[in-house]
GROMACS .gro file of C-alpha atoms in nm:
model
  419
    1MET     CA    1   1.117   1.199   2.479
    2ASP     CA    2   0.790   1.022   2.585
    3GLY     CA    3   0.609   1.348   2.557
    4PHE     CA    4   0.743   1.393   2.201
    5VAL     CA    5   0.642   1.040   2.110
    6ASP     CA    6   0.292   1.091   2.232
    7PHE     CA    7   0.271   1.412   2.035
    8ILE     CA    8   0.383   1.240   1.722
    9GLN     CA    9   0.142   0.953   1.780
   10ALA     CA   10  -0.148   1.203   1.844
   11PHE     CA   11  -0.065   1.382   1.511
   12LEU     CA   12  -0.058   1.047   1.324
   13ASP     CA   13  -0.381   0.940   1.477
   14LEU     CA   14  -0.542   1.218   1.289
   15GLY     CA   15  -0.500   1.008   0.981
   16ALA     CA   16  -0.442   1.069   0.620
   17THR     CA   17  -0.767   1.256   0.594
   18VAL     CA   18  -0.619   1.543   0.814
   19ILE     CA   19  -0.248   1.510   0.757
   20LEU     CA   20  -0.258   1.514   0.376
   21PRO     CA   21  -0.484   1.822   0.341
   22VAL     CA   22  -0.262   2.020   0.575
   23ALA     CA   23   0.053   1.906   0.387
   24ILE     CA   24  -0.108   2.003   0.055
   25PHE     CA   25  -0.216   2.340   0.179
   26LEU     CA   26   0.128   2.419   0.310
   27LEU     CA   27   0.273   2.300  -0.030
   28GLY     CA   28   0.041   2.519  -0.212
   29LEU     CA   29   0.148   2.823  -0.013
   30PHE     CA   30   0.521   2.740  -0.054
   31PHE     CA   31   0.468   2.714  -0.434
   32GLY     CA   32   0.305   3.051  -0.458
   33GLN     CA   33  -0.056   2.967  -0.462
   34LYS     CA   34  -0.300   3.220  -0.305
   35PRO     CA   35  -0.422   3.104   0.051
   36GLY     CA   36  -0.783   3.046  -0.067
   37LYS     CA   37  -0.666   2.830  -0.369
   38ALA     CA   38  -0.423   2.637  -0.149
   39PHE     CA   39  -0.690   2.573   0.110
   40ARG     CA   40  -0.948   2.459  -0.151
   41SER     CA   41  -0.688   2.214  -0.301
   42GLY     CA   42  -0.624   2.067   0.056
   43LEU     CA   43  -0.966   2.052   0.146
   44THR     CA   44  -1.073   1.871  -0.182
   45ILE     CA   45  -0.804   1.626  -0.127
   46GLY     CA   46  -0.922   1.578   0.232
   47VAL     CA   47  -1.268   1.524   0.110
   48ALA     CA   48  -1.157   1.269  -0.146
   49PHE     CA   49  -0.954   1.064   0.108
   50VAL     CA   50  -1.260   1.057   0.337
   51GLY     CA   51  -1.441   0.895   0.050
   52ILE     CA   52  -1.156   0.671  -0.035
   53PHE     CA   53  -1.123   0.537   0.317
   54LEU     CA   54  -1.499   0.504   0.356
   55VAL     CA   55  -1.489   0.282   0.043
   56ILE     CA   56  -1.193   0.096   0.190
   57ASP     CA   57  -1.385   0.040   0.505
   58LEU     CA   58  -1.650  -0.111   0.303
   59LEU     CA   59  -1.407  -0.353   0.155
   60VAL     CA   60  -1.256  -0.448   0.484
   61LEU     CA   61  -1.572  -0.502   0.683
   62ASN     CA   62  -1.689  -0.732   0.413
   63LEU     CA   63  -1.356  -0.915   0.325
   64GLY     CA   64  -1.269  -0.984   0.691
   65PRO     CA   65  -1.563  -1.202   0.786
   66ALA     CA   66  -1.558  -1.366   0.449
   67ALA     CA   67  -1.192  -1.471   0.484
   68GLN     CA   68  -1.265  -1.602   0.848
   69GLY     CA   69  -1.555  -1.801   0.691
   70MET     CA   70  -1.325  -1.947   0.427
   71VAL     CA   71  -1.065  -2.032   0.695
   72ASP     CA   72  -1.326  -2.198   0.922
   73ARG     CA   73  -1.450  -2.407   0.643
   74LEU     CA   74  -1.099  -2.542   0.544
   75GLY     CA   75  -1.034  -2.613   0.902
   76VAL     CA   76  -0.695  -2.468   0.890
   77GLU     CA   77  -0.452  -2.509   1.181
   78LEU     CA   78  -0.171  -2.254   1.141
   79THR     CA   79   0.030  -2.110   1.445
   80VAL     CA   80   0.114  -1.752   1.334
   81ILE     CA   81  -0.175  -1.515   1.305
   82ASP     CA   82  -0.161  -1.228   1.059
   83VAL     CA   83  -0.277  -0.922   1.262
   84GLY     CA   84  -0.294  -0.677   0.983
   85TRP     CA   85  -0.126  -0.330   0.928
   86PRO     CA   86  -0.318  -0.149   1.190
   87ALA     CA   87  -0.164  -0.355   1.469
   88THR     CA   88   0.168  -0.358   1.292
   89SER     CA   89   0.175   0.026   1.279
   90SER     CA   90   0.086   0.045   1.655
   91ILE     CA   91   0.380  -0.183   1.735
   92ALA     CA   92   0.621   0.015   1.518
   93TRP     CA   93   0.515   0.358   1.683
   94ALA     CA   94   0.570   0.202   2.028
   95SER     CA   95   0.942   0.168   1.972
   96VAL     CA   96   1.188   0.400   2.116
   97VAL     CA   97   1.322   0.500   1.759
   98ALA     CA   98   0.970   0.627   1.669
   99ALA     CA   99   1.025   0.985   1.771
  100PHE     CA  100   1.304   1.032   1.526
  101ILE     CA  101   1.150   0.894   1.207
  102ILE     CA  102   0.921   1.176   1.080
  103PRO     CA  103   1.167   1.463   1.111
  104LEU     CA  104   1.452   1.234   0.974
  105GLY     CA  105   1.225   1.128   0.700
  106LEU     CA  106   1.137   1.481   0.598
  107VAL     CA  107   1.505   1.588   0.589
  108VAL     CA  108   1.602   1.288   0.395
  109ASN     CA  109   1.339   1.360   0.138
  110VAL     CA  110   1.446   1.725   0.098
  111VAL     CA  111   1.806   1.650   0.074
  112MET     CA  112   1.734   1.408  -0.200
  113LEU     CA  113   1.512   1.666  -0.377
  114LEU     CA  114   1.778   1.924  -0.356
  115THR     CA  115   2.067   1.685  -0.479
  116LYS     CA  116   1.831   1.564  -0.761
  117THR     CA  117   1.848   1.204  -0.646
  118THR     CA  118   1.467   1.179  -0.639
  119LYS     CA  119   1.179   1.350  -0.800
  120THR     CA  120   0.925   1.246  -0.545
  121MET     CA  121   0.816   1.498  -0.282
  122ASN     CA  122   0.639   1.248  -0.044
  123VAL     CA  123   0.362   1.412   0.144
  124ASP     CA  124   0.235   1.072   0.257
  125ILE     CA  125   0.363   1.115   0.613
  126TRP     CA  126   0.105   0.887   0.753
  127ASN     CA  127   0.275   0.597   0.591
  128PHE     CA  128   0.604   0.680   0.748
  129TRP     CA  129   0.512   0.395   0.982
  130HIS     CA  130   0.666   0.158   0.736
  131TYR     CA  131   1.013   0.313   0.799
  132THR     CA  132   0.940   0.315   1.167
  133PHE     CA  133   0.876  -0.056   1.159
  134MET     CA  134   1.207  -0.100   0.968
  135ALA     CA  135   1.388   0.088   1.240
  136ALA     CA  136   1.221  -0.083   1.517
  137MET     CA  137   1.324  -0.424   1.383
  138VAL     CA  138   1.690  -0.340   1.347
  139TYR     CA  139   1.682  -0.186   1.680
  140ALA     CA  140   1.543  -0.495   1.842
  141ILE     CA  141   1.837  -0.692   1.712
  142SER     CA  142   2.110  -0.445   1.767
  143ASP     CA  143   1.998  -0.241   2.056
  144SER     CA  144   2.133   0.052   1.862
  145ILE     CA  145   1.920   0.360   1.766
  146ILE     CA  146   2.179   0.474   1.507
  147GLN     CA  147   2.155   0.123   1.331
  148GLY     CA  148   1.784   0.149   1.328
  149LEU     CA  149   1.779   0.492   1.187
  150ILE     CA  150   2.017   0.383   0.920
  151ALA     CA  151   1.800   0.099   0.821
  152ALA     CA  152   1.498   0.339   0.804
  153VAL     CA  153   1.680   0.576   0.575
  154ILE     CA  154   1.786   0.290   0.357
  155PHE     CA  155   1.426   0.176   0.337
  156GLN     CA  156   1.303   0.512   0.251
  157VAL     CA  157   1.570   0.580  -0.018
  158VAL     CA  158   1.449   0.255  -0.183
  159CYS     CA  159   1.090   0.362  -0.160
  160LEU     CA  160   1.157   0.704  -0.326
  161LYS     CA  161   1.369   0.548  -0.609
  162VAL     CA  162   1.101   0.292  -0.675
  163ALA     CA  163   0.831   0.566  -0.668
  164ASP     CA  164   1.037   0.770  -0.921
  165TRP     CA  165   1.073   0.463  -1.132
  166THR     CA  166   0.715   0.376  -1.140
  167ALA     CA  167   0.562   0.739  -1.167
  168PRO     CA  168   0.541   0.706  -1.559
  169MET     CA  169   0.304   0.411  -1.497
  170MET     CA  170   0.097   0.609  -1.252
  171SER     CA  171   0.052   0.863  -1.526
  172GLU     CA  172   0.012   0.656  -1.839
  173PHE     CA  173  -0.195   0.355  -1.694
  174TYR     CA  174  -0.376   0.505  -1.386
  175GLU     CA  175  -0.408   0.843  -1.551
  176LEU     CA  176  -0.259   1.012  -1.236
  177PRO     CA  177  -0.012   1.265  -1.381
  178GLY     CA  178   0.244   1.410  -1.143
  179VAL     CA  179   0.163   1.127  -0.883
  180SER     CA  180   0.400   0.874  -0.758
  181ILE     CA  181   0.355   0.612  -0.468
  182ALA     CA  182   0.617   0.560  -0.206
  183THR     CA  183   0.405   0.343   0.023
  184GLY     CA  184   0.622   0.072   0.191
  185SER     CA  185   0.373  -0.224   0.139
  186THR     CA  186   0.338  -0.126  -0.235
  187ILE     CA  187   0.709  -0.095  -0.303
  188SER     CA  188   0.764  -0.432  -0.174
  189TYR     CA  189   0.584  -0.592  -0.456
  190ALA     CA  190   0.762  -0.385  -0.724
  191PRO     CA  191   0.986  -0.697  -0.812
  192GLY     CA  192   0.658  -0.835  -0.955
  193ILE     CA  193   0.704  -0.602  -1.241
  194PHE     CA  194   0.984  -0.808  -1.381
  195LEU     CA  195   0.783  -1.107  -1.320
  196VAL     CA  196   0.496  -0.965  -1.521
  197LYS     CA  197   0.733  -0.891  -1.820
  198GLY     CA  198   0.870  -1.253  -1.788
  199ILE     CA  199   0.538  -1.425  -1.813
  200GLN     CA  200   0.433  -1.191  -2.091
  201LYS     CA  201   0.711  -1.352  -2.294
  202ILE     CA  202   0.594  -1.709  -2.239
  203PRO     CA  203   0.415  -1.856  -2.529
  204GLY     CA  204   0.053  -1.935  -2.454
  205ILE     CA  205   0.035  -1.751  -2.139
  206ARG     CA  206   0.126  -1.419  -2.298
  207ASN     CA  207  -0.198  -1.456  -2.488
  208TRP     CA  208  -0.423  -1.498  -2.184
  209ASN     CA  209  -0.597  -1.156  -2.162
  210ALA     CA  210  -0.886  -1.048  -1.925
  211ASP     CA  211  -0.844  -0.670  -1.880
  212PRO     CA  212  -1.169  -0.473  -1.801
  213ASP     CA  213  -1.205  -0.342  -2.154
  214THR     CA  214  -1.176  -0.689  -2.303
  215ILE     CA  215  -1.434  -0.847  -2.049
  216GLN     CA  216  -1.678  -0.552  -2.121
  217LYS     CA  217  -1.649  -0.598  -2.504
  218ARG     CA  218  -1.715  -0.979  -2.454
  219PHE     CA  219  -1.988  -0.964  -2.190
  220GLY     CA  220  -2.156  -0.628  -2.280
  221ILE     CA  221  -2.303  -0.470  -1.994
  222PHE     CA  222  -2.234  -0.769  -1.757
  223GLY     CA  223  -1.869  -0.702  -1.835
  224GLU     CA  224  -1.886  -0.349  -1.665
  225SER     CA  225  -1.697  -0.311  -1.345
  226ILE     CA  226  -2.019  -0.286  -1.138
  227PHE     CA  227  -2.124  -0.638  -1.243
  228ILE     CA  228  -1.772  -0.763  -1.194
  229GLY     CA  229  -1.767  -0.651  -0.839
  230LEU     CA  230  -2.113  -0.816  -0.791
  231PHE     CA  231  -2.005  -1.140  -0.946
  232LEU     CA  232  -1.664  -1.168  -0.749
  233GLY     CA  233  -1.823  -1.052  -0.424
  234ALA     CA  234  -2.093  -1.317  -0.448
  235ALA     CA  235  -1.820  -1.578  -0.538
  236ILE     CA  236  -1.624  -1.489  -0.220
  237GLY     CA  237  -1.948  -1.504  -0.014
  238ALA     CA  238  -2.016  -1.840  -0.160
  239LEU     CA  239  -1.663  -1.975  -0.067
  240ALA     CA  240  -1.708  -1.844   0.273
  241GLY     CA  241  -2.026  -2.060   0.320
  242TYR     CA  242  -2.260  -1.758   0.343
  243ASN     CA  243  -2.627  -1.803   0.302
  244VAL     CA  244  -2.815  -1.637  -0.012
  245GLY     CA  245  -2.891  -1.302   0.156
  246GLU     CA  246  -2.528  -1.272   0.284
  247ILE     CA  247  -2.406  -1.366  -0.060
  248ILE     CA  248  -2.607  -1.096  -0.227
  249GLU     CA  249  -2.497  -0.833   0.053
  250ILE     CA  250  -2.135  -0.882  -0.019
  251GLY     CA  251  -2.183  -0.881  -0.368
  252MET     CA  252  -2.360  -0.551  -0.353
  253ALA     CA  253  -2.072  -0.416  -0.132
  254MET     CA  254  -1.802  -0.516  -0.378
  255ALA     CA  255  -2.016  -0.374  -0.661
  256ALA     CA  256  -2.020  -0.040  -0.471
  257VAL     CA  257  -1.647  -0.050  -0.404
  258MET     CA  258  -1.599  -0.096  -0.790
  259VAL     CA  259  -1.820   0.209  -0.875
  260LEU     CA  260  -1.739   0.444  -0.595
  261MET     CA  261  -1.350   0.415  -0.577
  262PRO     CA  262  -1.288   0.574  -0.922
  263ARG     CA  263  -1.529   0.860  -0.829
  264MET     CA  264  -1.323   0.940  -0.522
  265VAL     CA  265  -0.995   0.920  -0.703
  266LYS     CA  266  -1.128   1.170  -0.966
  267ILE     CA  267  -1.204   1.415  -0.679
  268LEU     CA  268  -0.867   1.357  -0.542
  269MET     CA  269  -0.709   1.461  -0.867
  270GLU     CA  270  -0.931   1.780  -0.884
  271GLY     CA  271  -0.760   1.901  -0.582
  272LEU     CA  272  -0.417   1.771  -0.668
  273MET     CA  273  -0.372   1.919  -1.003
  274PRO     CA  274  -0.349   2.294  -0.918
  275VAL     CA  275  -0.082   2.215  -0.666
  276SER     CA  276   0.106   2.009  -0.920
  277GLU     CA  277   0.097   2.290  -1.171
  278SER     CA  278   0.216   2.551  -0.921
  279ALA     CA  279   0.501   2.311  -0.817
  280ARG     CA  280   0.616   2.278  -1.187
  281GLU     CA  281   0.583   2.647  -1.239
  282TRP     CA  282   0.783   2.734  -0.932
  283LEU     CA  283   1.056   2.483  -1.014
  284ASN     CA  284   1.083   2.575  -1.371
  285LYS     CA  285   1.143   2.944  -1.269
  286ARG     CA  286   1.424   2.842  -1.034
  287PHE     CA  287   1.572   2.524  -1.164
  288GLY     CA  288   1.467   2.502  -1.541
  289ASP     CA  289   1.242   2.225  -1.660
  290LYS     CA  290   1.235   2.001  -1.361
  291GLU     CA  291   0.986   1.725  -1.308
  292ILE     CA  292   0.847   1.667  -0.970
  293TYR     CA  293   0.608   1.405  -0.827
  294ILE     CA  294   0.383   1.424  -0.543
  295GLY     CA  295   0.405   1.113  -0.335
  296LEU     CA  296   0.056   0.982  -0.217
  297ASP     CA  297  -0.092   0.688  -0.041
  298ALA     CA  298  -0.128   0.379  -0.274
  299ALA     CA  299  -0.501   0.403  -0.225
  300VAL     CA  300  -0.506   0.643  -0.525
  301ALA     CA  301  -0.448   0.355  -0.745
  302LEU     CA  302  -0.745   0.157  -0.621
  303GLY     CA  303  -0.949   0.352  -0.857
  304HIS     CA  304  -0.885   0.117  -1.138
  305PRO     CA  305  -1.127  -0.177  -1.167
  306ALA     CA  306  -0.849  -0.420  -1.266
  307VAL     CA  307  -0.683  -0.363  -0.916
  308ILE     CA  308  -0.992  -0.436  -0.711
  309SER     CA  309  -1.078  -0.747  -0.949
  310THR     CA  310  -0.731  -0.887  -0.910
  311ALA     CA  311  -0.731  -0.836  -0.538
  312LEU     CA  312  -1.077  -1.005  -0.487
  313ILE     CA  313  -0.966  -1.312  -0.696
  314LEU     CA  314  -0.639  -1.320  -0.482
  315VAL     CA  315  -0.826  -1.328  -0.147
  316PRO     CA  316  -0.932  -1.695  -0.177
  317ILE     CA  317  -0.606  -1.794  -0.350
  318THR     CA  318  -0.408  -1.643  -0.060
  319VAL     CA  319  -0.601  -1.858   0.189
  320VAL     CA  320  -0.541  -2.181  -0.017
  321LEU     CA  321  -0.171  -2.094  -0.048
  322ALA     CA  322  -0.141  -2.057   0.319
  323VAL     CA  323  -0.270  -2.417   0.368
  324ILE     CA  324  -0.070  -2.585   0.077
  325LEU     CA  325   0.268  -2.403   0.102
  326PRO     CA  326   0.508  -2.637   0.281
  327GLY     CA  327   0.683  -2.456   0.571
  328ASN     CA  328   0.437  -2.167   0.592
  329ALA     CA  329   0.299  -2.104   0.943
  330VAL     CA  330   0.113  -1.779   0.874
  331LEU     CA  331  -0.281  -1.778   0.877
  332PRO     CA  332  -0.383  -1.488   0.645
  333PHE     CA  333  -0.647  -1.262   0.796
  334GLY     CA  334  -0.579  -0.906   0.904
  335ASP     CA  335  -0.405  -0.809   0.584
  336LEU     CA  336  -0.625  -0.974   0.329
  337ALA     CA  337  -0.798  -0.646   0.268
  338THR     CA  338  -0.461  -0.473   0.197
  339ILE     CA  339  -0.419  -0.702  -0.105
  340PRO     CA  340  -0.544  -0.413  -0.347
  341PHE     CA  341  -0.266  -0.198  -0.222
  342ILE     CA  342   0.029  -0.445  -0.277
  343VAL     CA  343  -0.074  -0.547  -0.624
  344ALA     CA  344  -0.108  -0.189  -0.772
  345PHE     CA  345   0.228  -0.192  -0.941
  346ILE     CA  346   0.183  -0.548  -1.068
  347VAL     CA  347  -0.162  -0.460  -1.221
  348GLY     CA  348  -0.009  -0.145  -1.384
  349ALA     CA  349   0.291  -0.344  -1.524
  350ALA     CA  350   0.040  -0.603  -1.664
  351ARG     CA  351  -0.160  -0.303  -1.812
  352GLY     CA  352  -0.469  -0.417  -1.649
  353ASN     CA  353  -0.450  -0.785  -1.754
  354ILE     CA  354  -0.621  -0.956  -1.461
  355VAL     CA  355  -0.497  -1.308  -1.564
  356HIS     CA  356  -0.143  -1.203  -1.545
  357SER     CA  357  -0.173  -0.985  -1.247
  358VAL     CA  358  -0.330  -1.280  -1.045
  359ILE     CA  359  -0.042  -1.514  -1.147
  360VAL     CA  360   0.238  -1.274  -1.050
  361GLY     CA  361   0.036  -1.155  -0.736
  362ALA     CA  362  -0.008  -1.529  -0.620
  363ILE     CA  363   0.376  -1.586  -0.661
  364MET     CA  364   0.450  -1.261  -0.473
  365ILE     CA  365   0.204  -1.333  -0.190
  366ALA     CA  366   0.365  -1.675  -0.151
  367ILE     CA  367   0.700  -1.518  -0.101
  368SER     CA  368   0.549  -1.292   0.150
  369LEU     CA  369   0.395  -1.576   0.340
  370TYR     CA  370   0.738  -1.736   0.374
  371ILE     CA  371   0.908  -1.403   0.488
  372ALA     CA  372   0.626  -1.331   0.738
  373THR     CA  373   0.685  -1.689   0.875
  374ASP     CA  374   1.058  -1.612   0.904
  375VAL     CA  375   1.017  -1.282   1.096
  376ALA     CA  376   0.751  -1.419   1.318
  377PRO     CA  377   0.966  -1.466   1.630
  378MET     CA  378   1.097  -1.103   1.597
  379PHE     CA  379   0.755  -0.970   1.527
  380THR     CA  380   0.619  -1.144   1.834
  381GLN     CA  381   0.899  -1.017   2.055
  382MET     CA  382   0.848  -0.666   1.938
  383ALA     CA  383   0.466  -0.695   2.003
  384GLU     CA  384   0.535  -0.817   2.350
  385ASN     CA  385   0.770  -0.524   2.417
  386ALA     CA  386   0.500  -0.284   2.309
  387ASN     CA  387   0.244  -0.456   2.546
  388PHE     CA  388   0.043  -0.555   2.252
  389ASP     CA  389  -0.286  -0.748   2.321
  390MET     CA  390  -0.229  -1.073   2.159
  391PRO     CA  391  -0.520  -1.230   1.973
  392GLU     CA  392  -0.692  -1.490   2.174
  393GLY     CA  393  -0.549  -1.844   2.141
  394SER     CA  394  -0.230  -1.724   1.951
  395ALA     CA  395   0.117  -1.744   2.082
  396SER     CA  396   0.292  -1.596   1.763
  397ILE     CA  397   0.182  -1.322   1.531
  398SER     CA  398   0.310  -1.151   1.213
  399SER     CA  399   0.169  -0.973   0.905
  400ILE     CA  400   0.174  -0.997   0.529
  401ASP     CA  401   0.198  -0.631   0.484
  402GLN     CA  402   0.521  -0.533   0.660
  403GLY     CA  403   0.613  -0.869   0.824
  404GLY     CA  404   0.610  -1.018   0.476
  405ASN     CA  405   0.757  -0.697   0.319
  406ILE     CA  406   1.056  -0.818   0.080
  407VAL     CA  407   1.243  -0.481   0.107
  408ASN     CA  408   1.205  -0.483   0.480
  409TRP     CA  409   1.338  -0.831   0.513
  410VAL     CA  410   1.631  -0.793   0.284
  411ILE     CA  411   1.759  -0.496   0.484
  412TYR     CA  412   1.669  -0.658   0.816
  413LYS     CA  413   1.880  -0.969   0.723
  414VAL     CA  414   2.180  -0.756   0.607
  415PHE     CA  415   2.182  -0.597   0.964
  416ALA     CA  416   2.139  -0.929   1.123
  417LEU     CA  417   2.469  -1.042   0.994
  418PHE     CA  418   2.649  -0.773   1.195
  419ASN     CA  419   2.442  -0.830   1.506
   0.00000   0.00000   0.00000
């Protein structure tokens, strides 16, 4: 068993830039593409994800120190450290249930496709770690592998159903036809879609509009995404107490993120479209006019400037919320750079309205902070069982991503009733 877990971990360590191209290549062959064409599609998608993650690294490397600077300036004293998704995923894969998740997840997805209970073929195997964390939490309270796997399947089914529900948004707003998102951290914020619809009915607030197109019309060239990135990055640098040179540097980095991310997503779609077309043709011949979505990492939604703009505004807001919310014990840090991923559905539902997206995003993040605080004891216990190196000076850890995941928390609480 340990050898199989090590093999799975080694496979996952290759990352999305290797796993997704291989998956797309195999899908292309399955749906009747010639090997050369299928290989080109997979290679193009791999190149696109290399570019996407380079841009994300640029975002993370700049936001992390800036967030630390804000925390230091505020003199915040909170007892639970947000260790971020990389640490969370490593804790998840250290669980004894980890070896079962990928094969089980693939079987569940195939069964749902065959029974027409989902339209999403999720090739984002790398993000199955969210299901693994769900299973690990339930296993920790029940000492039952079966219960842990059932919890993981429930989590996966919810993710696939939400992916189906939001796929039209991916096509219409994000201009990503045939794509859906089943990433666990993004799915957690799907309830924000209903909040968006709610605030858009409130007199006064519903008229507050600041989408990228409106901003550009009002401010001319200074409303373009490159300038928005520059201004928001510089503002974050100023809030972090940076000197002038550092403020300009982070401003330039965020401007680069705004410009480069949409380019990478276009390359991704160049590789994905031939596979999507082959899949539709194959399914139409055998099952009639059946629509199918290819489930990808939520990173594909980061190409829209409204997503990055909303996320950059929410970074200082999240830090302030952590300070002022009564009962919160989580110090945001590691997952601040994942905010673009978790607000993707909110921004899409708001049709790019940054004002509405920020309001709803702040509400959802506040909920996540409370959830992450609630599960911190269990999270810390799981980390200790996995021999995780605790951050210096911290006795308790959690994360906004999966520790504060609403779907994860609800399922965990249901299983806790019986254990």
